[in-house]
Coordinates of C-alpha atoms in Angstrom, one line a residue:
X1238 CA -117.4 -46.8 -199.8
X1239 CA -117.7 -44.7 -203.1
X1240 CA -121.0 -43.8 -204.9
X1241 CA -122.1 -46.9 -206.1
X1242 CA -124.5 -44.8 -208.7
X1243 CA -121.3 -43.2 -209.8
X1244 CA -119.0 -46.2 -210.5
X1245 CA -122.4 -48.0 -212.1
X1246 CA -123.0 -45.2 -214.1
X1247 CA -119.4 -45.2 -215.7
X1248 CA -118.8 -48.6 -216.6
X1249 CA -122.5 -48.5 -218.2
X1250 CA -121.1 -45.3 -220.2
X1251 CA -118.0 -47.2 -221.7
X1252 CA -117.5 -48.8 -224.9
X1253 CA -116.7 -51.7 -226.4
X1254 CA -119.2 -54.8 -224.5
X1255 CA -117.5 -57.7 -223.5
X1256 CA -119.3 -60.6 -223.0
X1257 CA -118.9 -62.1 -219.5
X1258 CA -120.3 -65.7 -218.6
X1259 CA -122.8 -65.9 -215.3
X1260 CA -121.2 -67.8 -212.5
X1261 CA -124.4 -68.0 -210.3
X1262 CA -123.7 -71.7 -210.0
X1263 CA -120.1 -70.9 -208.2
X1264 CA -118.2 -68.2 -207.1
X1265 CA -116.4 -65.9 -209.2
X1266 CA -112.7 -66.3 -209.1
X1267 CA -110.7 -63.3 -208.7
X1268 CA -107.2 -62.7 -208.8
X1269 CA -105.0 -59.5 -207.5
X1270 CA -101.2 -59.0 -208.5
X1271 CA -99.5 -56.5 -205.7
X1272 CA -96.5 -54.7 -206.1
X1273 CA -95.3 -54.6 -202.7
X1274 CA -95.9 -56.6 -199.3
X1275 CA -99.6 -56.3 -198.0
X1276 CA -98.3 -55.2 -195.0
X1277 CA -100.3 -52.6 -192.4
X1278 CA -100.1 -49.4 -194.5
X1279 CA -99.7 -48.0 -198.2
X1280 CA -101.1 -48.6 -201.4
X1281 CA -101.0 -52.3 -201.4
X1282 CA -102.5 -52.6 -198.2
X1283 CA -105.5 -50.6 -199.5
X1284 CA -105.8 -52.6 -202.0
X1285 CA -106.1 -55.6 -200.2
X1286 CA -108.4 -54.2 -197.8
X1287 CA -110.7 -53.7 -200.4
X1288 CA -109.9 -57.2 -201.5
X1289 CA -110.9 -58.2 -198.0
X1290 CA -114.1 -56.2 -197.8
X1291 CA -115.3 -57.1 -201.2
X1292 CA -115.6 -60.9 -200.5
X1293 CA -116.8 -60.1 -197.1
X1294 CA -120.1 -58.2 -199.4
X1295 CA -120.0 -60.7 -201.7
X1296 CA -119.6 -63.8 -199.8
X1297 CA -120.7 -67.0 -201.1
X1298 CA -120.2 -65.2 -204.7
X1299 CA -116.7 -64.5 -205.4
X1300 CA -113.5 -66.1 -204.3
X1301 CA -110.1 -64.0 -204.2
X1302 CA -106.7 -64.6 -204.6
X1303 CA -103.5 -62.3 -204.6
X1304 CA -100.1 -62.2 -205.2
X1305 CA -98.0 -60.1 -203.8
X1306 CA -94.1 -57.9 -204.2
X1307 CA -94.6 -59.4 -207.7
X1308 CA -92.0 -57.1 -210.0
X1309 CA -92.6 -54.9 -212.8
X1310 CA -91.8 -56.7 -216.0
X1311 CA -91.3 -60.1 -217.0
X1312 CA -92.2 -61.7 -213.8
X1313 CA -95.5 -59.7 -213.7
X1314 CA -96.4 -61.7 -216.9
X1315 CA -95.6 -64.7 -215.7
X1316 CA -97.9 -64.3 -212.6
X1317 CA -100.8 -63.1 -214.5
X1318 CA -100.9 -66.5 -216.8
X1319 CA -100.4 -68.4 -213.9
X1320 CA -103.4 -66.7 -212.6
X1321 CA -105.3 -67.6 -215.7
X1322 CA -104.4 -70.8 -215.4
X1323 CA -105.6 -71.3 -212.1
X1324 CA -109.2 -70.3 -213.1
X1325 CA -109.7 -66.6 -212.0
X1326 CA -112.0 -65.0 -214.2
X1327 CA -111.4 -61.4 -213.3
X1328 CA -107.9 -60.3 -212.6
X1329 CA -106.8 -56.2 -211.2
X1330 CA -103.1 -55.5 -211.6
X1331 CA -102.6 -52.6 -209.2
X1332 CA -99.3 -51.3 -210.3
X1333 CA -98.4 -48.8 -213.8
X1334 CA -95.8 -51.1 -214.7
X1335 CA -98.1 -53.9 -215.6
X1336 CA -99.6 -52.4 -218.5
X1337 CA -97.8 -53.9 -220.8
X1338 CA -97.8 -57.7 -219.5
X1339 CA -101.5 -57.4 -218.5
X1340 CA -101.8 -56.5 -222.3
X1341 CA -100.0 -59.4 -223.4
X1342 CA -102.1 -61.7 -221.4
X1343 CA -105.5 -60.5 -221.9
X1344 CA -105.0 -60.7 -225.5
X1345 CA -104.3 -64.2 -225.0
X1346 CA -107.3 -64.8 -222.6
X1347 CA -110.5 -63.4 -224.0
X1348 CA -112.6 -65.0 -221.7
X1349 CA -110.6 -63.1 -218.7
X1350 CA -111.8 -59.6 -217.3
X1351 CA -108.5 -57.6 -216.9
X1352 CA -107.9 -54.2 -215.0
X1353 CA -104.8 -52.8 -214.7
X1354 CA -104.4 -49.7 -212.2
X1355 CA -103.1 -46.4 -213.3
X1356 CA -102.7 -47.3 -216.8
X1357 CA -104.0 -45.9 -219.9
X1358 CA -104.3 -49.5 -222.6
X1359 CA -107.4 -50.7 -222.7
X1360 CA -108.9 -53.6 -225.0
X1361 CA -112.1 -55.7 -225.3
X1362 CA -111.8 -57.6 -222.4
X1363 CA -108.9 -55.0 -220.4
X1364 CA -110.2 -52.0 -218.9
X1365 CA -107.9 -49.3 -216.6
X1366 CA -108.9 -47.3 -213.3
X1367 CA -107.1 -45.0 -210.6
X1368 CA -107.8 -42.5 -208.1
X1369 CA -107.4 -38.7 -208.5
X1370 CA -105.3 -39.2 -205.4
X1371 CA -103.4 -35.6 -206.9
X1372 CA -106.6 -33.9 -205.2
X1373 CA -105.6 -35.2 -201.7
X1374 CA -101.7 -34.2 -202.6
X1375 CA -103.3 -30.7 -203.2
X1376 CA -105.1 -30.9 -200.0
X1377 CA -101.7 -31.6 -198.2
X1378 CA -100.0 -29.2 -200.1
X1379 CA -102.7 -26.5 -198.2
X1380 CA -101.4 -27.4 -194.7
X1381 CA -97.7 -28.3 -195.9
X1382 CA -97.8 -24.2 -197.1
X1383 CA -99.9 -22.9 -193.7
X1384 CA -97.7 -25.0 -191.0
X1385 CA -93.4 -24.8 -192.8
X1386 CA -91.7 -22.3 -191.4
X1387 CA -88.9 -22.4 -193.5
X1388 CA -90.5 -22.5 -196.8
X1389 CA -89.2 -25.5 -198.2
X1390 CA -90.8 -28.4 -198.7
X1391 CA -90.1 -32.0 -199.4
X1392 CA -91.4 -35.0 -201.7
X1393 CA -89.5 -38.4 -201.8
X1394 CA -91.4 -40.2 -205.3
X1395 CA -90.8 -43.5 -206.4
X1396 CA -90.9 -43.4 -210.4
X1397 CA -91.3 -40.5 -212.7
X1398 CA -94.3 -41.4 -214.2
X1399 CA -96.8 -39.4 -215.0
X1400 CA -99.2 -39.7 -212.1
X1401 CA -96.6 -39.3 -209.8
X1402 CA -95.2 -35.9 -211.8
X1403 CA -99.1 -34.9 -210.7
X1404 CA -98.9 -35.9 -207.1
X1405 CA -95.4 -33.6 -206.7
X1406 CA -97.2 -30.1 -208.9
X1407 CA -100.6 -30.7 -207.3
X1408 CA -98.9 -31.2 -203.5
X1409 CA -96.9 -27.6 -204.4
X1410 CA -99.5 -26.4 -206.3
X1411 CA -101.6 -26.3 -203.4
X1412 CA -99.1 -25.2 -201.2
X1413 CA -98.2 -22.2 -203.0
X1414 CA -102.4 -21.4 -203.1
X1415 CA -101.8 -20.6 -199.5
X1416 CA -98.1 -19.4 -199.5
X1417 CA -96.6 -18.3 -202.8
X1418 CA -92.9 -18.3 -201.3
X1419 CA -92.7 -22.1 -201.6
X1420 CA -90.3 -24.5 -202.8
X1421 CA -90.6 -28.2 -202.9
X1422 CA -87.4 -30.7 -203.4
X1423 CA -88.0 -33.4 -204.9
X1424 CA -85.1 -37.1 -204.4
X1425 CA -86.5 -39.8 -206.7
X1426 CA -85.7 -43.2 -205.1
X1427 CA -87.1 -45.9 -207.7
X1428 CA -88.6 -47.9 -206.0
X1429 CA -92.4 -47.8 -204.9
X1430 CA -91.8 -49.5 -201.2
X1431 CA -88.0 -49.4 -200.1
X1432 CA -88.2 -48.1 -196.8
X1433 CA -84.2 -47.8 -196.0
X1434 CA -84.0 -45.1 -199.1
X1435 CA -87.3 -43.9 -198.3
X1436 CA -85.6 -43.1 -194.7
X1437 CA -82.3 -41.6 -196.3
X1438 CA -84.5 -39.5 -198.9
X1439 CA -86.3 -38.0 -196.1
X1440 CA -83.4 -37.3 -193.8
X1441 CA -81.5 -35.4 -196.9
X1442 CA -84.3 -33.5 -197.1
X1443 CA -84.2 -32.1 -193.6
X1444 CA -81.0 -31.7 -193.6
X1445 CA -81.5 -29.3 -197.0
X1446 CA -84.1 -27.5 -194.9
X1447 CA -87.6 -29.3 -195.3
X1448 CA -89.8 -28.9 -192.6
X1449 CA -92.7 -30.5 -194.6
X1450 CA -92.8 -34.0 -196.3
X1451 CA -94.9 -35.7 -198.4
X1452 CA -94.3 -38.9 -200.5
X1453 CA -95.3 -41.4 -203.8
X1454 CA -93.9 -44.4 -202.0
X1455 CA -95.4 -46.9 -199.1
X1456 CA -93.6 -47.3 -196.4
X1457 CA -93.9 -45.1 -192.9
X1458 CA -90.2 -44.5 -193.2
X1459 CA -90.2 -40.8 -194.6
X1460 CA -93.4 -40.1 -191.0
X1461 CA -91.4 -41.5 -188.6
X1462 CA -87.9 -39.6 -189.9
X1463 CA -90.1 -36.6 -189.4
X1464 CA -91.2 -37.7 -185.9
X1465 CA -87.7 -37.8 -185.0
X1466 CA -86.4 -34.8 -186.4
X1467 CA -89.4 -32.7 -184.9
X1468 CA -91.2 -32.0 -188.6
X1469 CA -94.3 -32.7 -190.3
X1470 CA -95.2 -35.2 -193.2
X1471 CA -98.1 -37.1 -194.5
X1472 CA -99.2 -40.6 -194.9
X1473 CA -99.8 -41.7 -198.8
X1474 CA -102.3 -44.3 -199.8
X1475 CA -103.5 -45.1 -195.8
X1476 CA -103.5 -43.5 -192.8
X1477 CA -100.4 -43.9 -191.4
X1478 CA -100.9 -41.9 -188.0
X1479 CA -100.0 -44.9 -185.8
X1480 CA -96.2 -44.8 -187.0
X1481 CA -95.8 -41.3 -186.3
X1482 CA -98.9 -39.7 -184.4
X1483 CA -96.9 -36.8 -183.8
X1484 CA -95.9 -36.1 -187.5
X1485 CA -98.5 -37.3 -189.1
X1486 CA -100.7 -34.1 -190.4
X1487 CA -103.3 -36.1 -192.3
X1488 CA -103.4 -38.7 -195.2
X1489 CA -104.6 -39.1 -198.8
X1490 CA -106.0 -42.7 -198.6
X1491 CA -107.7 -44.7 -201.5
X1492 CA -110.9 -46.5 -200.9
X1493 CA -110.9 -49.2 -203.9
X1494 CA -113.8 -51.3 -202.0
X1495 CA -116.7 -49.5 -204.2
X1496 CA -115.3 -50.4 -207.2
X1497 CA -114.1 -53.5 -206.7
X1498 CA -117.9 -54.6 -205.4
X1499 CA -119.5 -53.4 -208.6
X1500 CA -116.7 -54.5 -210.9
X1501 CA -117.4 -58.0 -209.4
X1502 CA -120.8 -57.7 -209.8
X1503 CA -120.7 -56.8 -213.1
X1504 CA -119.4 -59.7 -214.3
X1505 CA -121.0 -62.1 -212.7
X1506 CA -124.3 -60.7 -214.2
X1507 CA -122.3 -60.6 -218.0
X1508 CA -122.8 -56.6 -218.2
X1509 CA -119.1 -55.4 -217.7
X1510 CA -117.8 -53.0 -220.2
X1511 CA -114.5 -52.5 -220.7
X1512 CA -113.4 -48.6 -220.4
X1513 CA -111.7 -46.6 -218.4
X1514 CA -112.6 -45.1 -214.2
X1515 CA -111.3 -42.1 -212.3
X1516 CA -112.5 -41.2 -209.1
X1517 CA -111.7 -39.1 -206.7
X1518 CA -112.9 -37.2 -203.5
X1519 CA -116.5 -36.5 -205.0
X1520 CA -117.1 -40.4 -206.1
X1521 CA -115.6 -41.5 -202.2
X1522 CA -112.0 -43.2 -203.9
X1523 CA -109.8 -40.8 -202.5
X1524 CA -110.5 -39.7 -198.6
X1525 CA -109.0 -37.9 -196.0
X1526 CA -107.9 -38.8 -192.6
X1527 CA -108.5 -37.4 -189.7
X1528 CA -106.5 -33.9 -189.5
X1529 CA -103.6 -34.0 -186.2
X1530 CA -104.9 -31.8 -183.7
X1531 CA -101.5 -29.5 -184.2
X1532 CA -102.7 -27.9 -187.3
X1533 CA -103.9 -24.3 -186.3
X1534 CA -107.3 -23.7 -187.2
X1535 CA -106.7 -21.2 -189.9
X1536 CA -104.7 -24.0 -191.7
X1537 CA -107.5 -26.1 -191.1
X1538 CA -110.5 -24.1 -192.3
X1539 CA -108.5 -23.5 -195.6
X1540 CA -108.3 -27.3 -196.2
X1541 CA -112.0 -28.5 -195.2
X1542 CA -113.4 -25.5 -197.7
X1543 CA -110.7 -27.1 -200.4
X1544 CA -111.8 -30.3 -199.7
X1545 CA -115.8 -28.6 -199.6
X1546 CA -114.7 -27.4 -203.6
X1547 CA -113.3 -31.0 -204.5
X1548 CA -115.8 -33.1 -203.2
X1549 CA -118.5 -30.9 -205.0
X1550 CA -116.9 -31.0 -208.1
X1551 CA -117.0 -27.3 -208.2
X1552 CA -112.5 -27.0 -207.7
X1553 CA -109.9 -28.8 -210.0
X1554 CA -106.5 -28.9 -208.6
X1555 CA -105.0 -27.9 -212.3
X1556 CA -107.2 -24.9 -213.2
X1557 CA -104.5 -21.8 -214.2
X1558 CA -102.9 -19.9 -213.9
X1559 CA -100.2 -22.6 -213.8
X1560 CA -96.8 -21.8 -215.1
X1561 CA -94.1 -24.4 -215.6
X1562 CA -90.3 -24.1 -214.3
X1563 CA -89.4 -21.9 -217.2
X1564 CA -91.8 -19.5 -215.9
X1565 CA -94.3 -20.2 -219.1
X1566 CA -97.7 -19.8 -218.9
X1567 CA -99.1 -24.1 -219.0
X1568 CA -102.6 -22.9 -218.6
X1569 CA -103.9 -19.2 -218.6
X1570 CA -106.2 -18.4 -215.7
X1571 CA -109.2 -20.3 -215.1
X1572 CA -108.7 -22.6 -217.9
X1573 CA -108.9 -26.4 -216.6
X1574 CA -105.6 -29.1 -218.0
X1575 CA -107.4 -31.2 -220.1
X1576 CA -107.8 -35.3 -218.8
X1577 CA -104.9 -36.1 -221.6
X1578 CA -102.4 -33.7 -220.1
X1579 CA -103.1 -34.8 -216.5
X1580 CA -102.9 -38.6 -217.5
X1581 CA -99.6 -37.6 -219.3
X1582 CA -98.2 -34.6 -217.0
X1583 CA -94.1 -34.6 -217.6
X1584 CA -93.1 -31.2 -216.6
X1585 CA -93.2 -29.7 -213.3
X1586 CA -94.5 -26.9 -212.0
X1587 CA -92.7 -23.5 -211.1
X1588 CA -91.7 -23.6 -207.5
X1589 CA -90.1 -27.2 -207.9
X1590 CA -86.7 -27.3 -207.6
X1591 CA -84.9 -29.7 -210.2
X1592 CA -85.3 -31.8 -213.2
X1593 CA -87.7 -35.0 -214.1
X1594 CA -85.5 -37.8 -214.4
X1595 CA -85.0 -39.3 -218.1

């Protein structure tokens, strides 16, 4: 579970009070729109085990609902009033593309709590929050450059947007901290959970010489193409080790429970604010899973004092020199990318092969 202190601390830093009615005489209702399937791994799966542990800590006070493979767009606005409707006082939509709906709705709801997952809008009663889930792609990138023998790695993403754009340069990015010969490729399959192109991405990447994987989408399909094919990959969002134990190097999981606890409990007392949260390694929102006992200890050592550097806030994953695929200079040595250009990274770095789909 993250730093409570930490998650307190932030929403009592943001802006902009919202006024939130005590529900001491019945449980608060809360309501969770989901992407994908819950299923057993992924990111809507840690979602809802957050969902999960949260009413288990606040039993008696909060009641939850979800909703789940609900599409970006239209539909997603549709589910959100219906959630309204239904009662729930505090609402998280957990995917980027229901910014704009979630907007929409909490304009027309004022007495609703909104937070919307990886977004950037906020309003009076709409506040945003994610993960810096880019510093465990940076981790994998560390063992993804100490363990490929052929130098090439591979990244199947779901949308370009911008935090995945960060998950692909922070993956190389740390690879190439440990082996400046890499290359990553990069095949875009649009979806966030479509397993059978998650399993055709990752066998066209083997087949153009990958020996490393990582990914932006949820399914095991890209670990268990690795099992088969006798190559490494990562699991993204949970620990995926029980689809591929032999594959499966680590994973960058997100621990939402923290959050979710004290967003709760903020309203329920009236003292939420809206704003905006990041956390990462050093708050407990992003964590790593246990390392397979393949990767040599060299390779290991160089992650756990990375890891060290992140969780004391004394390493960012984007401090330069960084240089784009031109071969310009993005950020001159030791100079930190600002929190704007991470939350709106479209350019990749050099050493990824390719262009950023339109």
């Amino acid at each position: 579970m993250m730093n409570r202190r930490t998650v307190l601390a932030t929403l009592a830093a943001a802006t902009a009070f919202v006024a939130a009615p005590s529900f001491a005489a019945e449980p608060l209702k809360i309501g969770f729109v989901y992407v994908g399937p819950v299923g057993d791994a992924g990111w809507t799966y840690a979602h809802d085990q957050a969902r999960l542990a949260m009413e288990k800590e606040l039993a008696g006070k909060v009641k939850t609902t979800y909703v789940e493979n609900v599409p970006e767009g239209a539909d997603a606005e549709r589910v959100i009033r219906k959630l309204v409707a239904e009662g729930n006082k505090l609402i998280f939509t957990t995917s980027f593309g229901y910014m704009n709906p979630t907007e929409k709705v909490a304009k027309s709801a004022p007495g609703v709590v909104f937070l919307h997952a990886t977004g950037f809008k906020t309003g009076k009663n709409m506040g945003v929050y994610e993960s810096r889930l880019y510093e465990g792609a940076y981790l994998d990138g560390i063992l993804a450059g100490k363990m490929t023998k052929s130098n090439t790695l591979g990244f199947i993403a779901s949308f370009p947007v911008p935090e995945v754009i960060r998950n692909i340069n922070a993956f190389t990015l740390g690879a190439q901290s440990v082996n400046p010969k890499i290359k990553t490729k990069v095949i875009w399959v649009n979806s966030w959970y479509d397993p059978a192109k998650e399993r055709q991405a990752a066998e066209t990447l083997v087949a153009q010489g990958a020996d490393v994987m990582a990914q932006n989408t949820d399914s095991p399909a890209t670990l268990q193409v690795a099992q088969e094919k006798g190559v490494y990959a990562f699991g993204w969002d949970s620990d995926m080790s029980k689809f591929a134990p032999k594959a499966h190097l680590t994973a960058a999981t997100n621990d939402w429970t923290g959050y979710y606890v004290d967003t709760a409990k903020a309203v329920i007392a009236g003292t939420w604010k809206t704003g905006s949260y990041n956390g990462g390694l050093k708050e407990g929102m992003v964590k790593m899973s246990k390392l397979n006992a393949v990767v040599p200890a060299d390779a290991a050592k160089a992650f756990e004092e990375k890891k060290a550097a992140l969780t004391a806030g004394t390493f960012a994953p984007f401090t330069g020199p960084i240089k784009d695929q031109s071969g310009a200079i993005k950020y001159a040595a030791g100079v930190k990318a600002p929190e704007k250009d991470l939350m709106g990274m479209n350019f990749y770095v050099q050493g990824v092969d390719g262009a950023i789909p339109k």
